[in-house]
GROMACS .gro file of C-alpha atoms in nm:
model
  387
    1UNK     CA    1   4.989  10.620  17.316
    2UNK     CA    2   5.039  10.441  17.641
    3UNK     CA    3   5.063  10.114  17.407
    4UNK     CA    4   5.289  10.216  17.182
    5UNK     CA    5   5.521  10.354  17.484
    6UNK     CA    6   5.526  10.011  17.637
    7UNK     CA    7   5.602   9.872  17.299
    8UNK     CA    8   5.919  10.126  17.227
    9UNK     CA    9   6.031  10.004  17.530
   10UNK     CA   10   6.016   9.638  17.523
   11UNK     CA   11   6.188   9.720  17.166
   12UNK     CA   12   6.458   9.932  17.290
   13UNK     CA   13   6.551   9.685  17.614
   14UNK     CA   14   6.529   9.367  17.309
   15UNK     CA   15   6.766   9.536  17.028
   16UNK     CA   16   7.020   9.756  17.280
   17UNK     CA   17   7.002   9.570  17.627
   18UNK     CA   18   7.001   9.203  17.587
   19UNK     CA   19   7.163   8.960  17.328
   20UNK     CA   20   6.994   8.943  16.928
   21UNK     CA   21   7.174   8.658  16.850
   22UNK     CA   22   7.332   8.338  16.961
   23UNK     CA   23   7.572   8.264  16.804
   24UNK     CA   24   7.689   7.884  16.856
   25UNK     CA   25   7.976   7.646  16.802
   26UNK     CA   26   7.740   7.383  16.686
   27UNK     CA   27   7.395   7.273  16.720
   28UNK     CA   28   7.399   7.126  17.009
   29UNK     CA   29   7.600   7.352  17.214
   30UNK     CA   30   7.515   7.691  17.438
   31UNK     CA   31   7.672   7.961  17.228
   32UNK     CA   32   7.804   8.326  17.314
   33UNK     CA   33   7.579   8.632  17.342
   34UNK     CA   34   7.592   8.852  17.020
   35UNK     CA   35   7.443   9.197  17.159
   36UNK     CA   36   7.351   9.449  16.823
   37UNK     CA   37   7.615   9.708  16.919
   38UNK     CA   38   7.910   9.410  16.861
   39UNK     CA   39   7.797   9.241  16.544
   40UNK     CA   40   7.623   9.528  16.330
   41UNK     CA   41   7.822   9.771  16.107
   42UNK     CA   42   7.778  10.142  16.263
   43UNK     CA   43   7.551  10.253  15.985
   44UNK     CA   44   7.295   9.972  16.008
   45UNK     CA   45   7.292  10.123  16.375
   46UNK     CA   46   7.235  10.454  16.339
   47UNK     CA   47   6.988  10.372  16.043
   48UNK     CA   48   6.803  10.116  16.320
   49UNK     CA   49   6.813  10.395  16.566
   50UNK     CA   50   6.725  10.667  16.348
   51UNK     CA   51   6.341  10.456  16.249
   52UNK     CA   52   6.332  10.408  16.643
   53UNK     CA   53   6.339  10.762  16.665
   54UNK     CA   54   6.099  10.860  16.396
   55UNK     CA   55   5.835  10.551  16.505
   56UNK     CA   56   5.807  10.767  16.830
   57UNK     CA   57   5.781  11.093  16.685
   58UNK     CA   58   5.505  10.921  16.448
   59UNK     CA   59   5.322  10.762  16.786
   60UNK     CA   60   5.330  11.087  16.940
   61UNK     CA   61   5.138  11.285  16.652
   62UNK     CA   62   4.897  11.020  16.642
   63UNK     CA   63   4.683  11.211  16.814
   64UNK     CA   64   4.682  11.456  16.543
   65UNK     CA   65   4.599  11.272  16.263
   66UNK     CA   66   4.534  10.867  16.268
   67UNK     CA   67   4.651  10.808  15.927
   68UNK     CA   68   5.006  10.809  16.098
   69UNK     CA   69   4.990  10.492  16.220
   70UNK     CA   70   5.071  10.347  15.880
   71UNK     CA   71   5.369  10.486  15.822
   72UNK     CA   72   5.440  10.419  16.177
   73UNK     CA   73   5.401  10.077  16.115
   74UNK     CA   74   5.562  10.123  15.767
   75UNK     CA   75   5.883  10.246  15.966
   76UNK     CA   76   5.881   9.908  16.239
   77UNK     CA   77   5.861   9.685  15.907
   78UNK     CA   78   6.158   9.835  15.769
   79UNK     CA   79   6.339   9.796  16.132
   80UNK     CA   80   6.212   9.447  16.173
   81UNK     CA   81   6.345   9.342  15.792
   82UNK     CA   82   6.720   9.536  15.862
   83UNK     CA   83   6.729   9.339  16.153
   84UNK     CA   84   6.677   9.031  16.051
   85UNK     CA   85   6.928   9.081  15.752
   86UNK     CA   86   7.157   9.183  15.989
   87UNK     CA   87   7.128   8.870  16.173
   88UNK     CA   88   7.130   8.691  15.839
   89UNK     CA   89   7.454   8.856  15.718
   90UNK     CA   90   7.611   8.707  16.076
   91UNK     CA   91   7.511   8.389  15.976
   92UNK     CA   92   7.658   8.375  15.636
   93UNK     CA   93   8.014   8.467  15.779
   94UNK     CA   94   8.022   8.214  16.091
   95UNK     CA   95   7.873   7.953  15.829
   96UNK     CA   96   8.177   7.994  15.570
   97UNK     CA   97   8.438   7.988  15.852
   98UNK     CA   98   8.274   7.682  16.008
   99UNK     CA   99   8.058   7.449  15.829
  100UNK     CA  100   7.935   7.351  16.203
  101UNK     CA  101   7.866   7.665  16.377
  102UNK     CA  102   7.517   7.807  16.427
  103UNK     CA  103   7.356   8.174  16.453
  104UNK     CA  104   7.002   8.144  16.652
  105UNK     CA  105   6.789   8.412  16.746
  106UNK     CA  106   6.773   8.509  17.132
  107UNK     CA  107   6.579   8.727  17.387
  108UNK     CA  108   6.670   9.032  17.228
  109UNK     CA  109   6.498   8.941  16.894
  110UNK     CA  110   6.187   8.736  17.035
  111UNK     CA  111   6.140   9.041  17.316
  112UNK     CA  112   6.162   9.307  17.001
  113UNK     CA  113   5.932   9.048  16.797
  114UNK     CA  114   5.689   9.110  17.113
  115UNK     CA  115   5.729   9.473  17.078
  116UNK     CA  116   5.640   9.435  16.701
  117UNK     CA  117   5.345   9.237  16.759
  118UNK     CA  118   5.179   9.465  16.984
  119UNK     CA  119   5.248   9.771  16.831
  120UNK     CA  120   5.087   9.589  16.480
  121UNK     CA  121   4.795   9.475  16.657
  122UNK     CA  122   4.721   9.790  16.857
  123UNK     CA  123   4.733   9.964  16.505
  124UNK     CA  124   4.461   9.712  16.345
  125UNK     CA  125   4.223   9.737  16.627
  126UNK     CA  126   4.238  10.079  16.618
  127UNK     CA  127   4.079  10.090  16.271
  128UNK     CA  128   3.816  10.215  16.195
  129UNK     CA  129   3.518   9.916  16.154
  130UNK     CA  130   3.463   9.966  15.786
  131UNK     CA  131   3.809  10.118  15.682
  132UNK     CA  132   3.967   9.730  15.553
  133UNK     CA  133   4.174   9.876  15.259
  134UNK     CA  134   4.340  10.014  15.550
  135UNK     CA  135   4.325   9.694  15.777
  136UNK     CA  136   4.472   9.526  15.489
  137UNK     CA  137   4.796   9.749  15.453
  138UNK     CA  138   4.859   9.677  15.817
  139UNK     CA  139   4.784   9.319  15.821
  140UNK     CA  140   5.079   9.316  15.476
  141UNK     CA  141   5.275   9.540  15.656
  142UNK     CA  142   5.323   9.307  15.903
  143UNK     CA  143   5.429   8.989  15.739
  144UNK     CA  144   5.629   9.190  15.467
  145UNK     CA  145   5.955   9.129  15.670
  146UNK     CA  146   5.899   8.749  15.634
  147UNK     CA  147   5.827   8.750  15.244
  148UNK     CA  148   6.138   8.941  15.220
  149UNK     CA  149   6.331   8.708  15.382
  150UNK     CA  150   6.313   8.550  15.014
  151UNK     CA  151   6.564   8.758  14.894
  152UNK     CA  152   6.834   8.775  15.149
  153UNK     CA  153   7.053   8.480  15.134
  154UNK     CA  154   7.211   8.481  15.437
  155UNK     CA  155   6.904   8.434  15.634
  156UNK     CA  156   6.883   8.044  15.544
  157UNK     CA  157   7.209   8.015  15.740
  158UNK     CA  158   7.010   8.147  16.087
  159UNK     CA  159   7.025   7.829  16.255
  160UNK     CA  160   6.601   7.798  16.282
  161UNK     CA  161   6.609   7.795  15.918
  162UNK     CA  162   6.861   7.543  15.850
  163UNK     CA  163   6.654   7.351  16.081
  164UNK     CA  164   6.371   7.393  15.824
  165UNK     CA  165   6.542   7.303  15.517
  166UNK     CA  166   6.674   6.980  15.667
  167UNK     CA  167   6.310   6.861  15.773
  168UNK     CA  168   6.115   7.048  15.517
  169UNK     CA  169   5.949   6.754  15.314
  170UNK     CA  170   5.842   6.610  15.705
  171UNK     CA  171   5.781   6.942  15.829
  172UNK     CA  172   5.494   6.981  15.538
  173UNK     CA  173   5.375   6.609  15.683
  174UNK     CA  174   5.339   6.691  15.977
  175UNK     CA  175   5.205   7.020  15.939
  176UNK     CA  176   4.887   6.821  15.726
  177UNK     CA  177   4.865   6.587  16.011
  178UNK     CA  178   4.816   6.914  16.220
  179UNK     CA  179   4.552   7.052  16.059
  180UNK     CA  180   4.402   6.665  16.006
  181UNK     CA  181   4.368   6.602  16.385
  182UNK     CA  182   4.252   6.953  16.493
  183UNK     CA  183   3.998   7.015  16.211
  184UNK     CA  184   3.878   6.662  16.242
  185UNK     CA  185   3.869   6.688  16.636
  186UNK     CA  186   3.703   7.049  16.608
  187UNK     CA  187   3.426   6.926  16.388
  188UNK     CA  188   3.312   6.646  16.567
  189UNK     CA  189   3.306   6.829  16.854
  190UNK     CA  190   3.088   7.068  16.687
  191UNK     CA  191   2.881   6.769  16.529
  192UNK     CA  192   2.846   6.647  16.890
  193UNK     CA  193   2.844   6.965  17.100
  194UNK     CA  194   2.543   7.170  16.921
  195UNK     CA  195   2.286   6.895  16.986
  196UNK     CA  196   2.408   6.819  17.368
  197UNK     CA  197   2.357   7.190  17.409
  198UNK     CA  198   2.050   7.172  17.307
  199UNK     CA  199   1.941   6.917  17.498
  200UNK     CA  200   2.087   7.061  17.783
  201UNK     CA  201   1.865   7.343  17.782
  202UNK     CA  202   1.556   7.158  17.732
  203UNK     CA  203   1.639   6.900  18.003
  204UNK     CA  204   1.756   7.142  18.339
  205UNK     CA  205   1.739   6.845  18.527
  206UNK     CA  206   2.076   6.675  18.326
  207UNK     CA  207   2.184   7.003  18.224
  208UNK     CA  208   2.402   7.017  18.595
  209UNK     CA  209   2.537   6.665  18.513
  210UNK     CA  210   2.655   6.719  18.160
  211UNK     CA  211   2.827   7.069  18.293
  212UNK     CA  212   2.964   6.875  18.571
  213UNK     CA  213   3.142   6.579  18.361
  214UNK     CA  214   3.298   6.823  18.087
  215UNK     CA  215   3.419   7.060  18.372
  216UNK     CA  216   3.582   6.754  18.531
  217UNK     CA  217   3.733   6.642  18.186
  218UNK     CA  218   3.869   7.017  18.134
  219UNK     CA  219   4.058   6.953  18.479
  220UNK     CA  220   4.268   6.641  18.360
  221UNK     CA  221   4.575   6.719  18.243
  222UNK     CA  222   4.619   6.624  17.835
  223UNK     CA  223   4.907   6.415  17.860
  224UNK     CA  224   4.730   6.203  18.128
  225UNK     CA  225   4.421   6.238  17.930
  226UNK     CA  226   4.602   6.065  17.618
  227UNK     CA  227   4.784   5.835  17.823
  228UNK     CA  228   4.452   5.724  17.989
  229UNK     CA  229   4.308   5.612  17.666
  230UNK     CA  230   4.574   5.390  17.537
  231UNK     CA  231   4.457   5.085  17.772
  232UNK     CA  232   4.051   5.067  17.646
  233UNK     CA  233   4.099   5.176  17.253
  234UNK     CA  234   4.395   4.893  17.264
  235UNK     CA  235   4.145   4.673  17.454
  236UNK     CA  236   3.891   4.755  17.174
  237UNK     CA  237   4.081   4.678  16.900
  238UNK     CA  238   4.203   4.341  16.970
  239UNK     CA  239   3.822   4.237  17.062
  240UNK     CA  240   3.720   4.325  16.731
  241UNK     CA  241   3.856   4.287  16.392
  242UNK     CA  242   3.688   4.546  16.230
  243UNK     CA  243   3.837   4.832  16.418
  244UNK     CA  244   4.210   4.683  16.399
  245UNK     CA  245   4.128   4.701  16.014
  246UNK     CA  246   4.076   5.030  15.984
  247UNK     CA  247   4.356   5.128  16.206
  248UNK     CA  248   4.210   5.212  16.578
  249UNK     CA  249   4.427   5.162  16.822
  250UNK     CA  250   4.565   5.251  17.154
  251UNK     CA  251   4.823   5.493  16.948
  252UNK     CA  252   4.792   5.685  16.687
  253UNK     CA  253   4.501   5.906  16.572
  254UNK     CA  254   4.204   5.734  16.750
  255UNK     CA  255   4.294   5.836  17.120
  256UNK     CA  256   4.461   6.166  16.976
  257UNK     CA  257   4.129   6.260  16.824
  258UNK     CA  258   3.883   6.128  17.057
  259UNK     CA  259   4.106   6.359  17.360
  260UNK     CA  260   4.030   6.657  17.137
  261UNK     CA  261   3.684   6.588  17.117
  262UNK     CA  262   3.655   6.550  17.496
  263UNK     CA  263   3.819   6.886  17.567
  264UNK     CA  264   3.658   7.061  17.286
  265UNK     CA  265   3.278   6.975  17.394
  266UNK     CA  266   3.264   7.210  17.702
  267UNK     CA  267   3.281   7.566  17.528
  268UNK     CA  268   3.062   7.444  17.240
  269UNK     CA  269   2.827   7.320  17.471
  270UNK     CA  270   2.814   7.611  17.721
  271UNK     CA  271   2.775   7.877  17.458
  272UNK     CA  272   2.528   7.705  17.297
  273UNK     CA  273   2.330   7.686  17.637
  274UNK     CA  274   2.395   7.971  17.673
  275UNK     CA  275   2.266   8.175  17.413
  276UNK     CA  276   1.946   7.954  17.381
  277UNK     CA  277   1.898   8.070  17.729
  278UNK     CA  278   1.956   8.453  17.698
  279UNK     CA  279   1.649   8.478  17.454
  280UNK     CA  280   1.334   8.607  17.631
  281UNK     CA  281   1.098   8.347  17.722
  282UNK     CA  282   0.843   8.582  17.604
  283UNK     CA  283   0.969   8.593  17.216
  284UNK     CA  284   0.945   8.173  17.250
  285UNK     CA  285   0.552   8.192  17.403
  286UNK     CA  286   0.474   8.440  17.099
  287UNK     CA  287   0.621   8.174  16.854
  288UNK     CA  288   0.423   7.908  17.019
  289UNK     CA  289   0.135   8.161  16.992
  290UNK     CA  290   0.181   8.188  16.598
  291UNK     CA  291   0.169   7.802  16.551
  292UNK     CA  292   0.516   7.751  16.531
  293UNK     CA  293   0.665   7.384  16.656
  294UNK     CA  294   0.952   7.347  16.880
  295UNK     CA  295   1.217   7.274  16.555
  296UNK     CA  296   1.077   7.562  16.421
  297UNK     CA  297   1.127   7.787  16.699
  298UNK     CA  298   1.483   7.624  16.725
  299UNK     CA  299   1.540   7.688  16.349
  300UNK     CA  300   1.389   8.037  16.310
  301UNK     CA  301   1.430   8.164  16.683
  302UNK     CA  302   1.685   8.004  16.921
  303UNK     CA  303   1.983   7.924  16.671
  304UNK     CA  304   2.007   8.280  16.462
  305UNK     CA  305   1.975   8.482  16.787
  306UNK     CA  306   2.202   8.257  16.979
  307UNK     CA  307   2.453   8.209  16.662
  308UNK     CA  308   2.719   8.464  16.763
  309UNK     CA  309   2.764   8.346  17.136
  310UNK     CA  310   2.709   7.936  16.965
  311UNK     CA  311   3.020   8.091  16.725
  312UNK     CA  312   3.197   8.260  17.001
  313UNK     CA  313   3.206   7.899  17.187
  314UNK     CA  314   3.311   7.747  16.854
  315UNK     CA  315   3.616   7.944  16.808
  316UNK     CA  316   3.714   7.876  17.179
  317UNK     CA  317   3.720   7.514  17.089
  318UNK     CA  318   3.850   7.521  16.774
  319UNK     CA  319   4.191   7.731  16.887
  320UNK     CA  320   4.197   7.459  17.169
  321UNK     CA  321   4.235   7.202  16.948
  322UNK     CA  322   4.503   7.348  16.784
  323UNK     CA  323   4.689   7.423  17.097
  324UNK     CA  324   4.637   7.050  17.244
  325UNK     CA  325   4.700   6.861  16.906
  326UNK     CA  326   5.071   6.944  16.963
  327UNK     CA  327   5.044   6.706  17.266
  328UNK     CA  328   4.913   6.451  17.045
  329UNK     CA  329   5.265   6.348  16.889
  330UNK     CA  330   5.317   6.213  17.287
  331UNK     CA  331   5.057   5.902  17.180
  332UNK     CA  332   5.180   5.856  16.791
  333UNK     CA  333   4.931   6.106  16.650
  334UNK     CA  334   5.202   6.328  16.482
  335UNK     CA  335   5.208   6.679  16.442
  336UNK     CA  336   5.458   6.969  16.506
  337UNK     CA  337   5.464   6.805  16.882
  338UNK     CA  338   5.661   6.522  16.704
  339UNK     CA  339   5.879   6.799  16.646
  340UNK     CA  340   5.850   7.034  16.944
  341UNK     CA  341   5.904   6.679  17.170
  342UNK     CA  342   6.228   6.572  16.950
  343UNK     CA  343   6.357   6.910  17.010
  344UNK     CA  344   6.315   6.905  17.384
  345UNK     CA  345   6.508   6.575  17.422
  346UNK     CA  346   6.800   6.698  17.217
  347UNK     CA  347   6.791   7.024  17.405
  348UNK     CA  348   6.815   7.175  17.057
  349UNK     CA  349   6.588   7.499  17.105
  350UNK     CA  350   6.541   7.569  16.677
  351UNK     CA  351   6.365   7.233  16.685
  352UNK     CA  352   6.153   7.351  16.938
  353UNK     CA  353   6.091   7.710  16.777
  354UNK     CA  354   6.040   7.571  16.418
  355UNK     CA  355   5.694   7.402  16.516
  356UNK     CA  356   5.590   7.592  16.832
  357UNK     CA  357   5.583   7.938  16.646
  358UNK     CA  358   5.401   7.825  16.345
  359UNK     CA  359   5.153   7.641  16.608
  360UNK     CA  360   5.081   7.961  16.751
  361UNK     CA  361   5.042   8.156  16.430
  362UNK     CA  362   4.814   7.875  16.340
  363UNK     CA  363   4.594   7.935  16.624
  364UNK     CA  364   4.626   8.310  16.601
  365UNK     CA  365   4.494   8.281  16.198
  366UNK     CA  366   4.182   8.006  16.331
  367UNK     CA  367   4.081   8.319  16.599
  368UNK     CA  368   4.070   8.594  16.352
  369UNK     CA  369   3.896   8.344  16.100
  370UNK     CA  370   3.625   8.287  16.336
  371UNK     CA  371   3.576   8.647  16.467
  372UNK     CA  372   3.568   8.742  16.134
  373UNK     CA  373   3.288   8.477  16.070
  374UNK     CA  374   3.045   8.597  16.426
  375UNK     CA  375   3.075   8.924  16.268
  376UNK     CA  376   2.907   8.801  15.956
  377UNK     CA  377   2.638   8.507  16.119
  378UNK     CA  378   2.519   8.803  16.373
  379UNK     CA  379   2.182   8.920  16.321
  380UNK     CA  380   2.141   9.268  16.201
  381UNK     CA  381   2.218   9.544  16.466
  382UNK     CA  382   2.352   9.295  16.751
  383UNK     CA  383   2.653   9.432  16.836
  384UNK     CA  384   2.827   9.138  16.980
  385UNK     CA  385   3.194   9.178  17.081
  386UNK     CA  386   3.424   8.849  17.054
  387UNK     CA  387   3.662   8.935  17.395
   0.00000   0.00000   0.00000
């Protein structure tokens, strides 16, 4: 209940206290606050107040009986949709005044979006383990305000999604160049960070030594890690011609990908470590006992038992890619940091948002992926919790 408090009130202060909109002579330029109360027929009010009201009665009977909480989400899907084609209808009329002007989304709406978020994520954790029909509704409950964004016209005038339709064919480049660089980067980090693992925890010696140079590479900043790199891969490519050929340079994906790798070794290779370590030495000597080699006992033994914690370390790494291939556009790479970087040099804030947010969501999806996948590589009755 506490949650859902906190989140009624961060919703309240967003839609009634501070500014929804934005609303802009041009692109470019700071606009005028638009608060809810000014730019919202009284009905849409009331109606927006009236869910409030009933999403609180809902959270309070909770206790009661749980299968509340999805009409209580129901109820903040329907708020979040009315106020976006609020904002949407806003748009439309400052866009056929003035072909110029722009309607942008402000700390009312992103500190109700926060609101939203937590209350829909409270809900799903609260779930039952086995009850996913239910899990499900929530999770479609959720994004239902986007897909209906379809069918309000006026929403394409909101100045982040006339941003969109501008750059939409490069938008869809760069978002495969994305997911190129940080699934490439993840992988052979994965490729390389599983065996050094490994042999981390069969040489002790080295094992404080390996630890010691990925900490240190975890410490340097990205930019100055990508910038670092530029000097040697352009040094390498004009000593050999087979490397220029196939595009390696001091720009572009080679120091982009090969920064990724660096920062993406260190979780791989500590949970890997680690789990190998956590099994009793005893359950190894009674393997040895049977016959069994040491590839065997790493087959069969070590990498099953230690799979959820080896996972654990891969998600970790994985959702850091994600977040650090955005920096990548800074060497030539591309990505939505070509975007998010454009945007901060024109000071135009929609740039920004149009690549940052799906950046996050991207990283948010890769997490749930890969708790989704420990749950299903953990060995029968290990109850392993991902946080």
């Amino acid at each position: 209940m506490k949650v859902y408090l906190t989140a009624f009130i961060i919703m309240i202060v967003g839609l009634f206290m501070a500014p929804l909109l934005s609303l802009k002579p041009n692109r470019l330029m700071p606009g005028d606050p638009g608060y809810l109360i000014d730019i919202a027929p009284l009905n849409d009010i009331l109606l927006v107040l009236s869910l409030l009201v009933l999403f609180l009665i809902f959270a309070n009977l909770l206790s009661w009986n749980k299968h509340l909480k999805l009409f209580m989400c129901l109820i903040l899907s329907a708020i979040f949709y009315k106020i976006i084609t609020i904002s949407g209808d806003v748009a439309l009329v400052r866009s056929e005044a003035d072909f110029l002007a722009r309607t942008a989304f402000t700390t009312g709406f992103w500190l109700f979006v926060a609101g939203y978020i937590v209350v829909m994520m409270q809900a799903f954790a609260t779930v039952i383990e086995k009850k996913y029909d239910i899990k499900l509704l929530i999770i479609l409950l959720t994004i239902a305000p986007v897909g209906l964004l379809f069918f309000n016209g006026g929403v394409g005038e909101i100045s982040i999604f006339k941003e969109l339709m501008s750059k939409q064919d490069r938008f869809l480049l760069e978002f495969k160049n994305h997911l190129l660089i940080s699934g490439s980067a993840s992988f052979s980090a994965i490729l390389i960070g599983i065996p050094l693992g490994i042999y981390s925890f069969r040489h002790q010696r080295l094992s404080e030594r390996i630890f010691g140079l990925l900490n240190i590479v975890q410490t340097i900043p990205s930019i100055a890690l990508f910038g670092f790199l530029i000097a040697p891969f352009a040094w390498l490519a004009s000593k050999s011609d087979f490397l220029d050929s196939v595009g390696f340079s001091g720009i572009g994906f080679a120091p982009a990908i090969t920064a990724l790798i660096l920062y993406g070794l260190l979780p791989i290779v500590r949970n890997t470590y680690a789990g190998i370590s956590s099994i009793d030495p005893s359950v190894v000597e009674s393997a040895k006992g049977m016959g069994m080699t040491s590839g065997q006992i790493l087959i069969k033994i070590q990498l099953p038992v230690s799979m959820p914690l080896l996972m654990n370390g891969i998600r970790v790494s994985f959702v850091q890619c994600i977040g650090n291939t955005a920096v990548a556009a800074l060497v030539g790479a591309g990505g939505f940091g070509l975007f998010i970087f454009q945007g901060l040099g024109q000071s135009a804030v929609d740039m920004v948002l149009l690549c940052a947010i799906p950046t996050i969501l991207l990283a948010v999806f890769a997490d749930t992926i890969m708790q989704f996948i420990i749950k299903l590589t953990s060995p029968k009755g290990m109850d392993y919790d991902t946080d």
